Amino acid sequence: MEDLTQEEWVTQLEHDENAVILDVRTDDEVQEGIIPNAVHLDIYKGQEFINELHSLDKSKNYYVYCRSGKRSGQACSIMAQLGFENAYNLEGGILKWEGDLIDIE
């Protein structure tokens, strides 16, 4: 796992053909907006979250964020334990995000 500043996260993501953006916030938080193309998996769903992680392609590079960066850091640690080699945590989470957000319908 690697913590990246927003600038590092965006730059690396732009040049990564194998990238997946992962939002680990709650359903209520996601209603406030989500980074475009992000996949939503709520870390607070416990075993269901773990099961959803198992269904993901471990060969991809995951760019993970939450509200403040704490839960996404935990998610990256869990992913590392499950055998994911590349999980990048967005420092400061969506609170520090300056890019676009889209509404979830």
CSV table of C-alpha atoms in Angstrom, one decimal:
chain,number,residue,atom,x,y,z
A,1,MET,CA,0.0,0.0,0.0
A,2,GLU,CA,1.1,3.5,-0.7
A,3,ASP,CA,-0.3,6.8,0.4
A,4,LEU,CA,-0.5,9.3,-2.4
A,5,THR,CA,-1.2,13.0,-2.3
A,6,GLN,CA,-4.1,14.1,-4.6
A,7,GLU,CA,-1.5,15.4,-7.1
A,8,GLU,CA,0.4,12.1,-7.1
A,9,TRP,CA,-2.9,10.1,-7.2
A,10,VAL,CA,-4.3,12.0,-10.2
A,11,THR,CA,-1.0,12.0,-12.1
A,12,GLN,CA,-0.4,8.3,-11.6
A,13,LEU,CA,-4.0,7.4,-12.4
A,14,GLU,CA,-3.9,9.4,-15.7
A,15,HIS,CA,-1.0,7.2,-16.9
A,16,ASP,CA,-2.3,3.9,-15.6
A,17,GLU,CA,-4.1,1.7,-18.2
A,18,ASN,CA,-4.8,-0.9,-15.5
A,19,ALA,CA,-6.5,1.4,-13.0
A,20,VAL,CA,-9.6,0.9,-10.9
A,21,ILE,CA,-10.9,3.7,-8.6
A,22,LEU,CA,-12.5,2.3,-5.5
A,23,ASP,CA,-14.7,4.3,-3.2
A,24,VAL,CA,-15.1,2.6,0.3
A,25,ARG,CA,-17.5,5.1,1.9
A,26,THR,CA,-21.0,4.4,3.1
A,27,ASP,CA,-24.0,4.5,0.9
A,28,ASP,CA,-25.1,7.8,2.5
A,29,GLU,CA,-21.7,9.4,1.9
A,30,VAL,CA,-21.7,8.3,-1.8
A,31,GLN,CA,-25.0,10.2,-2.2
A,32,GLU,CA,-23.0,13.4,-1.8
A,33,GLY,CA,-21.1,12.6,-5.0
A,34,ILE,CA,-18.5,10.1,-6.3
A,35,ILE,CA,-15.3,10.4,-8.3
A,36,PRO,CA,-16.2,9.6,-11.9
A,37,ASN,CA,-15.8,5.9,-12.9
A,38,ALA,CA,-15.3,4.8,-9.2
A,39,VAL,CA,-16.6,1.4,-8.0
A,40,HIS,CA,-18.4,1.6,-4.7
A,41,LEU,CA,-17.7,-1.0,-2.0
A,42,ASP,CA,-18.7,0.0,1.6
A,43,ILE,CA,-15.9,-1.0,4.0
A,44,TYR,CA,-18.4,-0.9,6.9
A,45,LYS,CA,-20.2,-4.0,5.4
A,46,GLY,CA,-17.6,-6.2,7.0
A,47,GLN,CA,-17.6,-9.7,5.6
A,48,GLU,CA,-19.6,-8.6,2.6
A,49,PHE,CA,-16.9,-6.1,1.8
A,50,ILE,CA,-14.2,-8.8,2.1
A,51,ASN,CA,-16.3,-11.1,-0.2
A,52,GLU,CA,-16.6,-8.2,-2.8
A,53,LEU,CA,-12.8,-7.7,-2.6
A,54,HIS,CA,-12.3,-11.4,-3.4
A,55,SER,CA,-14.3,-10.9,-6.6
A,56,LEU,CA,-12.0,-8.2,-7.9
A,57,ASP,CA,-9.1,-8.7,-10.3
A,58,LYS,CA,-5.9,-8.7,-8.3
A,59,SER,CA,-3.9,-7.8,-11.4
A,60,LYS,CA,-5.4,-4.4,-11.5
A,61,ASN,CA,-4.1,-1.2,-9.8
A,62,TYR,CA,-6.5,0.1,-7.2
A,63,TYR,CA,-6.9,3.8,-6.3
A,64,VAL,CA,-8.8,3.8,-3.1
A,65,TYR,CA,-10.5,6.7,-1.3
A,66,CYS,CA,-13.0,7.4,1.5
A,67,ARG,CA,-14.0,10.6,3.3
A,68,SER,CA,-10.8,11.5,5.0
A,69,GLY,CA,-8.2,8.8,4.0
A,70,LYS,CA,-8.5,6.6,7.2
A,71,ARG,CA,-10.9,3.9,6.0
A,72,SER,CA,-9.3,3.8,2.5
A,73,GLY,CA,-5.9,3.2,4.3
A,74,GLN,CA,-7.5,0.3,6.2
A,75,ALA,CA,-9.0,-1.0,2.9
A,76,CYS,CA,-5.6,-0.9,1.3
A,77,SER,CA,-4.1,-2.9,4.2
A,78,ILE,CA,-6.9,-5.5,3.9
A,79,MET,CA,-6.4,-5.7,0.2
A,80,ALA,CA,-2.6,-6.3,0.7
A,81,GLN,CA,-3.4,-9.1,3.1
A,82,LEU,CA,-5.7,-10.6,0.4
A,83,GLY,CA,-2.9,-10.6,-2.2
A,84,PHE,CA,-3.5,-7.3,-4.0
A,85,GLU,CA,-0.1,-5.9,-5.0
A,86,ASN,CA,-1.1,-2.4,-6.0
A,87,ALA,CA,-3.5,-0.4,-3.8
A,88,TYR,CA,-3.0,3.4,-3.5
A,89,ASN,CA,-4.6,5.4,-0.8
A,90,LEU,CA,-5.8,9.0,-1.4
A,91,GLU,CA,-4.4,11.1,1.4
A,92,GLY,CA,-7.0,13.3,2.9
A,93,GLY,CA,-9.8,11.4,1.1
A,94,ILE,CA,-12.6,13.1,-0.7
A,95,LEU,CA,-12.5,16.0,1.7
A,96,LYS,CA,-9.3,17.2,0.0
A,97,TRP,CA,-10.4,16.2,-3.5
A,98,GLU,CA,-10.4,19.1,-5.9
A,99,GLY,CA,-11.4,17.1,-9.0
A,100,ASP,CA,-14.8,16.4,-10.4
A,101,LEU,CA,-17.6,14.5,-8.6
A,102,ILE,CA,-20.7,13.0,-10.1
A,103,ASP,CA,-24.1,12.4,-8.6
A,104,ILE,CA,-25.3,8.9,-8.1
A,105,GLU,CA,-28.8,8.4,-9.5
